Amino acid sequence: MQEITSLINEELRGGKVNKKETAMRLRPLINKDTIALAQTDPVVGDIEYNFNKAKIYIEWANELKLAAVVFPELFLMGYPVYDIIDRYPSIVQKNIEYLEKLAKLSGKTKVLIGFCEFNRFYIGKRYFNSVAVLADKKIEKIIRKTLLPVYSEFNDARYFQTPEFNPKDRIVQIGSSRAGIVICEENWADKDFFDKPVYSFDPVEEIVKSQNPDFIINCSSSPTRAKKEQLLNNMLSFVSKKHSTPIVYVNQVGAIDNTSFSGSSRCYNNAGEIIARAKSFEEQFFMLQIPAKLPSKGGINQIFSLPSGLEQSLNEQKAFSLDYGPDLERTYLTITISIKDYFAKNGFKRAAIGVSGGLDSSVCTVLLADALGAKNVYAISMPSKITSDESKNDAEELCKNLGVNFLEIPIKEMVEISKNTFSDAFNKIENHWDGRYEKPLTMDNIQARSRAVILWGISNEFKSVIPIATSDKSELYMGYATINGDMSGGFAPIADVTKTKLFALARWLNSNRPQKDAIPRNIINKRPGAELAIDEKTGKPLLAEDALMPYEFLDEIIWRIENLHQTKEEMLKEWFLYEHKNQITNKQKSEWIDKFYARVQTALFKWSIMPPSPIVDSRSINKTEYNQPITSKLKFY
Amino acid sequence: MQEITSLINEELRGGKVNKKETAMRLRPLINKDTIALAQTDPVVGDIEYNFNKAKIYIEWANELKLAAVVFPELFLMGYPVYDIIDRYPSIVQKNIEYLEKLAKLSGKTKVLIGFCEFNRFYIGKRYFNSVAVLADKKIEKIIRKTLLPVYSEFNDARYFQTPEFNPKDRIVQIGSSRAGIVICEENWADKDFFDKPVYSFDPVEEIVKSQNPDFIINCSSSPTRAKKEQLLNNMLSFVSKKHSTPIVYVNQVGAIDNTSFSGSSRCYNNAGEIIARAKSFEEQFFMLQIPAKLPSKGGINQIFSLPSGLEQSLNEQKAFSLDYGPDLERTYLTITISIKDYFAKNGFKRAAIGVSGGLDSSVCTVLLADALGAKNVYAISMPSKITSDESKNDAEELCKNLGVNFLEIPIKEMVEISKNTFSDAFNKIENHWDGRYEKPLTMDNIQARSRAVILWGISNEFKSVIPIATSDKSELYMGYATINGDMSGGFAPIADVTKTKLFALARWLNSNRPQKDAIPRNIINKRPGAELAIDEKTGKPLLAEDALMPYEFLDEIIWRIENLHQTKEEMLKEWFLYEHKNQITNKQKSEWIDKFYARVQTALFKWSIMPPSPIVDSRSINKTEYNQPITSKLKFY
């Protein structure tokens, strides 16, 4: 069946495809109760692009004489839409026009597709988040989303009106079955599954109780996040079993800015067992049999595997752990699909990255090479006086291993001139201003800023190039990143990956990529340091953990705050993983936690000007997922 | 009465104040129906700070034996709160503890104060947006906000649960009157006033119909925006008259990041006439008589004036106009209070700004001098090869006029070294990468980036310094701003002021500040240009309007899109103001509009990494007010 997806992709690239021949050959596998899930990747606001993609999927479904083809939530508009629909209502007008064009393509094969509908009623928000059922060249029915999430990256209630709900209106005849249609969040309101439900009303329950449908179809655009696959699986399995009603779930795939979608569309039978699942992180024309009660597995129904590790960890993580295994392939796929989609959808194809021989820039370079192709990556080594030969060599070896373009541009002269310019100026300023720092970070930062000047210069000189920001999540929490320096770029691949996880990811990459050990072991084994300043005690470049605190301890603070919302007092009462291996005093522990809070307070501004970066963890400091005033006195404890 | 506010401010600064003596003297002016509106400026999450401020206001109200003292919405927590209450619930716990402390301070004088309440019910969001009524050392009553806005800068439904509404619960006895209490948005749901109401239910109407209160109290934290004063006045006047019920409106003052509040608390009688109004853009302990039906003006009730111009323009602007008069003082006050609060609340006191002799940096320098004091501003002239002597002289004259610190730091050498470093590197890169631009912006941008390196360097070397981003709204729309250059800084004062308005503001500053003509006329009279490149045609520095389009035309496109949501086709059908004075072909008009859309598409990334900046206009591109995906294909028309 994968054949059809390949042919669709060929046609999307402009190739000519003869559908008839393939369809004829495949039709014996298909009966009147076969449907297709169009697991697709839209572009927000590019109605023509989304229309053309939908058209090809619909043509295939027609050709195969399927009962229906089902698209994700808001597919025709693209999701997440944000405020552009309020500012440019003409885009919504256009999605309506193209919906009507799609309707004309429909025949016996029904089409379920998400779109943005004008609210023609007197009261409320301007739009509805709707799914249209298209059949016989007409819009047969429109279904409007009633549960409108506003939390994390969700802003539905910002644009969409809550409609009246009538379970009768949710029933659509598909093949020989009566399907009950829900839209994304409407499946997430089960009062037995959730300890503290957000919604007082459960659309699935209402539909099942009053209409007894043969199965539920859920049209979703549900972003991927750490632990979300586990939650989704448990929830859909629970709900289908509880109501003894199969659920077909179709999900968007791909990425928009910070938000990514894994696809992984699937079907559960009425015993809560998964009987079909599409691929993850890929578009797919995925066919399955309309689930009768307790259907057997097999036949046309396929179960593609999830990213490795996920199947084995279908429960929430209750304690901080350095075993990132269950999350590494998903992390890798989330970041690489985000890079691919961000570059391609915005008309870029190449990346310029500064390589220091450190962990952050090394992992970023591997991810870029995999997402864009090695030849589309230019790795620039920009040594200063402080840079060690070892670091230079490690960086060069990494690039040789990967086959990415490599160039050394020493920054000594740029730094020297800035230094000279500054020293005279600062002395003059001191005549009028007090408060000159005794140990300023000025010289450290000039190095990082000179490097960014070079990377942005390359993007100004050559077409289609994005410079890369290499900051990681642990260091962003600590504000250990230079404004207009290493945190500057057009995209930040690892801004939601903590340092201890990054070590694990580096090892995983070395073992799991076709090319083994691309990252020199030295890079993984040495202790991280920015090589911007010399440690007065050792005479060597200052190590990050000496400037901050042990990463293992730091990452556990982050984990406890993001996941358990613990206060300092609560954290002091518990054993950290780090404490099992290292003897530390309570005073030391308390100082590190205080340092954490103090540094976070000054890091907030930096978070607000970060470039787009893939949200990876359940909770993040990504501004798409977590809103935060800069001006605040967080007396966190 | 202003005396009390002064004494409160003295006490807040740590001074000793004898309340008794003053209170005794003022008490003859006060009767059992006098209340105070505590028009105050909180810090988000700094519960102790907010508590201490509330305490002093309450002590004064007690001492004066007032009937009540009324605080803004969410005052104890600070507003806007954003996601910190979800991530750090301990802050909410703390605001509850301090609410209980405040209750203990209350006696016969009732206290109405906004706070964040835990939702103890089984279902829904974690919190309520509530107002507590404190009396006799107890919490007498809690009122929960039912209309939870999510649009523009509002995110209430993200955190707060919609409670049950019972009009009976809204009545509080204050002095000899029964007051009906509503919270902010609950006053904005009148179906006769709004053409298309957002809400299906109007709490004010329900309270009036079922409880017939003597007057309404509205506790608000309602941000200031262009035209909002007019809308607010018309709406409150309409509603009080319609229900023949006076309304007392108390509002927050001050700024948090991008959002600012004008205060301007006030009272309307039941004929819809304003009978008392507090100051704008200042904290105030504002006393008034509980409004009986149709009270006469005067007595203790004072009407402080609004920013100039607003009173004369109480209707919405229907067409684009260069007459910015009615908005200039409000714009000035919005920006200066935003600078003041951002610096003070975040522990900064000084600004470093690059002065070019152009309009943007000149206006910013004046605003900074007024907000922070001239001695706290360091203006750095950073001429390159292209900078004209005229520009240098204009910049220096401006700084001399203002008395701000001035220093010239030429960047020729920094630029030269970067150029040399680049030219070799680019040639090497060209061996592996095609697509080198014929006319790259690299050299233009190096100048802007070198300047930012200097400004950030100053902030690294000296304590409490924020570098300033000088980009204006027109140029940000066009992406006519350099990443890590002029658009980089810790604060961007004029990012929501269009160029034509900036000219008007410069003239207004020259006429209305105590010191006349601080901005040299030459700066206002010359045509703007970035002085980063030479125009090949003229041999002189390239003018912005030649690179872009006439600002007057550009600003009208912006106005039409933000306010009327017009498409290209619609704009082509209408006369632009520019066309009344200049003959242009339809082809020219069409090209400019196309250029606008094309440049906006590439500017979206820049908007996403802008530093905090005061929202000034009704609509903006500020990310607090307007969410936008970068990855999008906006086929705007």
PDB file of C-alpha atoms in Angstrom, chain A residues 86-234:
ATOM      1  CA  ASP A  86      -8.407  37.629  12.311  1.00  0.00           C
ATOM      2  CA  ARG A  87      -6.157  40.062  10.474  1.00  0.00           C
ATOM      3  CA  TYR A  88      -6.650  38.638   6.976  1.00  0.00           C
ATOM      4  CA  PRO A  89     -10.202  37.277   6.795  1.00  0.00           C
ATOM      5  CA  SER A  90      -9.662  36.999   3.045  1.00  0.00           C
ATOM      6  CA  ILE A  91      -7.634  33.850   3.724  1.00  0.00           C
ATOM      7  CA  VAL A  92     -10.693  32.323   5.354  1.00  0.00           C
ATOM      8  CA  GLN A  93     -12.803  33.391   2.400  1.00  0.00           C
ATOM      9  CA  LYS A  94     -10.335  31.596   0.174  1.00  0.00           C
ATOM     10  CA  ASN A  95     -10.444  28.387   2.211  1.00  0.00           C
ATOM     11  CA  ILE A  96     -14.225  28.431   1.798  1.00  0.00           C
ATOM     12  CA  GLU A  97     -13.899  28.830  -1.970  1.00  0.00           C
ATOM     13  CA  TYR A  98     -11.467  25.949  -2.151  1.00  0.00           C
ATOM     14  CA  LEU A  99     -13.650  23.807   0.077  1.00  0.00           C
ATOM     15  CA  GLU A 100     -16.364  24.241  -2.519  1.00  0.00           C
ATOM     16  CA  LYS A 101     -13.925  23.180  -5.225  1.00  0.00           C
ATOM     17  CA  LEU A 102     -13.066  20.085  -3.206  1.00  0.00           C
ATOM     18  CA  ALA A 103     -16.750  19.303  -2.801  1.00  0.00           C
ATOM     19  CA  LYS A 104     -17.046  19.167  -6.590  1.00  0.00           C
ATOM     20  CA  LEU A 105     -14.382  16.449  -6.634  1.00  0.00           C
ATOM     21  CA  SER A 106     -16.365  14.251  -4.273  1.00  0.00           C
ATOM     22  CA  GLY A 107     -18.593  11.426  -5.366  1.00  0.00           C
ATOM     23  CA  LYS A 108     -19.532   8.190  -3.683  1.00  0.00           C
ATOM     24  CA  THR A 109     -16.325   8.293  -1.701  1.00  0.00           C
ATOM     25  CA  LYS A 110     -16.993  10.655   1.182  1.00  0.00           C
ATOM     26  CA  VAL A 111     -14.433  13.249   2.143  1.00  0.00           C
ATOM     27  CA  LEU A 112     -14.003  14.498   5.720  1.00  0.00           C
ATOM     28  CA  ILE A 113     -11.787  17.545   5.852  1.00  0.00           C
ATOM     29  CA  GLY A 114     -11.019  20.230   8.428  1.00  0.00           C
ATOM     30  CA  PHE A 115     -11.480  23.882   7.457  1.00  0.00           C
ATOM     31  CA  CYS A 116     -12.091  27.292   8.975  1.00  0.00           C
ATOM     32  CA  GLU A 117     -15.761  28.324   8.829  1.00  0.00           C
ATOM     33  CA  PHE A 118     -17.206  31.825   9.207  1.00  0.00           C
ATOM     34  CA  ASN A 119     -19.519  32.198  12.179  1.00  0.00           C
ATOM     35  CA  ARG A 120     -22.611  33.714  10.564  1.00  0.00           C
ATOM     36  CA  PHE A 121     -24.463  33.960  13.849  1.00  0.00           C
ATOM     37  CA  TYR A 122     -24.992  37.271  15.592  1.00  0.00           C
ATOM     38  CA  ILE A 123     -22.909  36.523  18.669  1.00  0.00           C
ATOM     39  CA  GLY A 124     -19.411  35.340  19.390  1.00  0.00           C
ATOM     40  CA  LYS A 125     -16.021  34.776  17.840  1.00  0.00           C
ATOM     41  CA  ARG A 126     -15.644  35.188  14.123  1.00  0.00           C
ATOM     42  CA  TYR A 127     -15.043  31.531  13.190  1.00  0.00           C
ATOM     43  CA  PHE A 128     -15.785  27.883  13.832  1.00  0.00           C
ATOM     44  CA  ASN A 129     -13.179  25.116  13.777  1.00  0.00           C
ATOM     45  CA  SER A 130     -15.095  22.746  11.511  1.00  0.00           C
ATOM     46  CA  VAL A 131     -14.983  19.500   9.571  1.00  0.00           C
ATOM     47  CA  ALA A 132     -16.879  19.295   6.300  1.00  0.00           C
ATOM     48  CA  VAL A 133     -18.333  16.056   4.997  1.00  0.00           C
ATOM     49  CA  LEU A 134     -18.233  16.153   1.197  1.00  0.00           C
ATOM     50  CA  ALA A 135     -20.201  13.720  -0.988  1.00  0.00           C
ATOM     51  CA  ASP A 136     -21.848  13.663  -4.399  1.00  0.00           C
ATOM     52  CA  LYS A 137     -20.260  16.985  -5.352  1.00  0.00           C
ATOM     53  CA  LYS A 138     -21.825  18.706  -2.341  1.00  0.00           C
ATOM     54  CA  ILE A 139     -21.125  19.689   1.238  1.00  0.00           C
ATOM     55  CA  GLU A 140     -23.273  17.084   2.947  1.00  0.00           C
ATOM     56  CA  LYS A 141     -22.710  18.211   6.521  1.00  0.00           C
ATOM     57  CA  ILE A 142     -20.609  20.503   8.690  1.00  0.00           C
ATOM     58  CA  ILE A 143     -19.402  19.518  12.139  1.00  0.00           C
ATOM     59  CA  ARG A 144     -18.191  22.226  14.550  1.00  0.00           C
ATOM     60  CA  LYS A 145     -15.666  21.705  17.332  1.00  0.00           C
ATOM     61  CA  THR A 146     -17.165  22.294  20.784  1.00  0.00           C
ATOM     62  CA  LEU A 147     -14.157  21.869  23.100  1.00  0.00           C
ATOM     63  CA  LEU A 148     -11.692  24.648  22.318  1.00  0.00           C
ATOM     64  CA  PRO A 149      -8.386  24.212  24.134  1.00  0.00           C
ATOM     65  CA  VAL A 150      -6.416  27.179  25.455  1.00  0.00           C
ATOM     66  CA  TYR A 151      -3.280  25.933  27.172  1.00  0.00           C
ATOM     67  CA  SER A 152       0.288  25.096  26.174  1.00  0.00           C
ATOM     68  CA  GLU A 153       0.506  25.722  22.410  1.00  0.00           C
ATOM     69  CA  PHE A 154      -3.284  25.710  21.983  1.00  0.00           C
ATOM     70  CA  ASN A 155      -5.269  28.895  21.359  1.00  0.00           C
ATOM     71  CA  ASP A 156      -8.526  27.634  19.875  1.00  0.00           C
ATOM     72  CA  ALA A 157     -10.868  29.789  21.973  1.00  0.00           C
ATOM     73  CA  ARG A 158      -8.968  32.839  20.738  1.00  0.00           C
ATOM     74  CA  TYR A 159     -10.499  32.503  17.274  1.00  0.00           C
ATOM     75  CA  PHE A 160     -13.301  30.009  17.394  1.00  0.00           C
ATOM     76  CA  GLN A 161     -16.819  30.195  18.744  1.00  0.00           C
ATOM     77  CA  THR A 162     -18.229  27.341  20.818  1.00  0.00           C
ATOM     78  CA  PRO A 163     -21.201  26.027  18.826  1.00  0.00           C
ATOM     79  CA  GLU A 164     -24.351  24.321  19.994  1.00  0.00           C
ATOM     80  CA  PHE A 165     -23.835  20.580  20.375  1.00  0.00           C
ATOM     81  CA  ASN A 166     -26.315  18.033  19.091  1.00  0.00           C
ATOM     82  CA  PRO A 167     -25.118  14.404  19.006  1.00  0.00           C
ATOM     83  CA  LYS A 168     -27.471  13.631  16.123  1.00  0.00           C
ATOM     84  CA  ASP A 169     -25.572  16.044  13.894  1.00  0.00           C
ATOM     85  CA  ARG A 170     -22.400  14.077  14.473  1.00  0.00           C
ATOM     86  CA  ILE A 171     -23.495  10.917  12.661  1.00  0.00           C
ATOM     87  CA  VAL A 172     -22.258  10.247   9.104  1.00  0.00           C
ATOM     88  CA  GLN A 173     -22.953   7.123   7.089  1.00  0.00           C
ATOM     89  CA  ILE A 174     -19.664   5.671   5.864  1.00  0.00           C
ATOM     90  CA  GLY A 175     -19.803   2.406   3.941  1.00  0.00           C
ATOM     91  CA  SER A 176     -22.133   0.169   5.849  1.00  0.00           C
ATOM     92  CA  SER A 177     -21.463   1.875   9.181  1.00  0.00           C
ATOM     93  CA  ARG A 178     -22.674   4.879  11.091  1.00  0.00           C
ATOM     94  CA  ALA A 179     -19.663   6.939  12.202  1.00  0.00           C
ATOM     95  CA  GLY A 180     -19.737   9.512  15.009  1.00  0.00           C
ATOM     96  CA  ILE A 181     -17.416  12.428  14.201  1.00  0.00           C
ATOM     97  CA  VAL A 182     -15.385  14.345  16.777  1.00  0.00           C
ATOM     98  CA  ILE A 183     -12.630  16.920  16.370  1.00  0.00           C
ATOM     99  CA  CYS A 184      -9.347  16.560  18.292  1.00  0.00           C
ATOM    100  CA  GLU A 185      -9.888  17.894  21.858  1.00  0.00           C
ATOM    101  CA  GLU A 186     -13.437  16.487  21.858  1.00  0.00           C
ATOM    102  CA  ASN A 187     -11.851  13.098  22.508  1.00  0.00           C
ATOM    103  CA  TRP A 188      -9.926  14.371  25.542  1.00  0.00           C
ATOM    104  CA  ALA A 189     -12.756  14.883  28.036  1.00  0.00           C
ATOM    105  CA  ASP A 190     -13.327  11.485  29.589  1.00  0.00           C
ATOM    106  CA  LYS A 191     -14.147  11.918  33.264  1.00  0.00           C
ATOM    107  CA  ASP A 192     -12.952   8.484  34.250  1.00  0.00           C
ATOM    108  CA  PHE A 193      -9.629   8.726  32.437  1.00  0.00           C
ATOM    109  CA  PHE A 194      -8.575  12.163  33.656  1.00  0.00           C
ATOM    110  CA  ASP A 195      -8.119  12.839  37.365  1.00  0.00           C
ATOM    111  CA  LYS A 196      -9.173  16.428  36.986  1.00  0.00           C
ATOM    112  CA  PRO A 197     -10.979  16.910  33.680  1.00  0.00           C
ATOM    113  CA  VAL A 198     -10.804  20.351  32.117  1.00  0.00           C
ATOM    114  CA  TYR A 199     -14.273  20.110  30.570  1.00  0.00           C
ATOM    115  CA  SER A 200     -17.612  19.510  32.179  1.00  0.00           C
ATOM    116  CA  PHE A 201     -18.996  17.825  29.084  1.00  0.00           C
ATOM    117  CA  ASP A 202     -17.751  14.808  27.072  1.00  0.00           C
ATOM    118  CA  PRO A 203     -18.817  14.839  23.405  1.00  0.00           C
ATOM    119  CA  VAL A 204     -17.782  11.199  22.827  1.00  0.00           C
ATOM    120  CA  GLU A 205     -19.937  10.010  25.701  1.00  0.00           C
ATOM    121  CA  GLU A 206     -22.892  12.080  24.500  1.00  0.00           C
ATOM    122  CA  ILE A 207     -22.624  10.712  20.972  1.00  0.00           C
ATOM    123  CA  VAL A 208     -22.228   7.104  22.098  1.00  0.00           C
ATOM    124  CA  LYS A 209     -25.095   7.282  24.597  1.00  0.00           C
ATOM    125  CA  SER A 210     -27.582   8.972  22.354  1.00  0.00           C
ATOM    126  CA  GLN A 211     -26.605   7.665  18.891  1.00  0.00           C
ATOM    127  CA  ASN A 212     -24.789   4.371  19.437  1.00  0.00           C
ATOM    128  CA  PRO A 213     -22.517   4.812  16.407  1.00  0.00           C
ATOM    129  CA  ASP A 214     -20.595   1.856  14.950  1.00  0.00           C
ATOM    130  CA  PHE A 215     -17.349   3.727  15.488  1.00  0.00           C
ATOM    131  CA  ILE A 216     -15.891   7.155  16.208  1.00  0.00           C
ATOM    132  CA  ILE A 217     -13.730   9.160  13.802  1.00  0.00           C
ATOM    133  CA  ASN A 218     -11.467  11.762  15.372  1.00  0.00           C
ATOM    134  CA  CYS A 219      -9.970  14.426  13.044  1.00  0.00           C
ATOM    135  CA  SER A 220      -6.935  15.829  14.870  1.00  0.00           C
ATOM    136  CA  SER A 221      -3.996  18.152  14.642  1.00  0.00           C
ATOM    137  CA  SER A 222      -2.340  17.055  17.833  1.00  0.00           C
ATOM    138  CA  PRO A 223       1.299  18.075  18.387  1.00  0.00           C
ATOM    139  CA  THR A 224       3.895  15.528  19.461  1.00  0.00           C
ATOM    140  CA  ARG A 225       5.575  15.919  22.848  1.00  0.00           C
ATOM    141  CA  ALA A 226       7.545  13.758  25.242  1.00  0.00           C
ATOM    142  CA  LYS A 227       5.168  11.264  26.893  1.00  0.00           C
ATOM    143  CA  LYS A 228       2.287  12.334  24.665  1.00  0.00           C
ATOM    144  CA  GLU A 229       2.265   9.134  22.594  1.00  0.00           C
ATOM    145  CA  GLN A 230       1.893   7.190  25.809  1.00  0.00           C
ATOM    146  CA  LEU A 231      -0.916   9.437  27.014  1.00  0.00           C
ATOM    147  CA  LEU A 232      -2.679   9.384  23.654  1.00  0.00           C
ATOM    148  CA  ASN A 233      -2.476   5.608  23.379  1.00  0.00           C
ATOM    149  CA  ASN A 234      -3.725   5.030  26.887  1.00  0.00           C
TER     150      ASN A 234
END
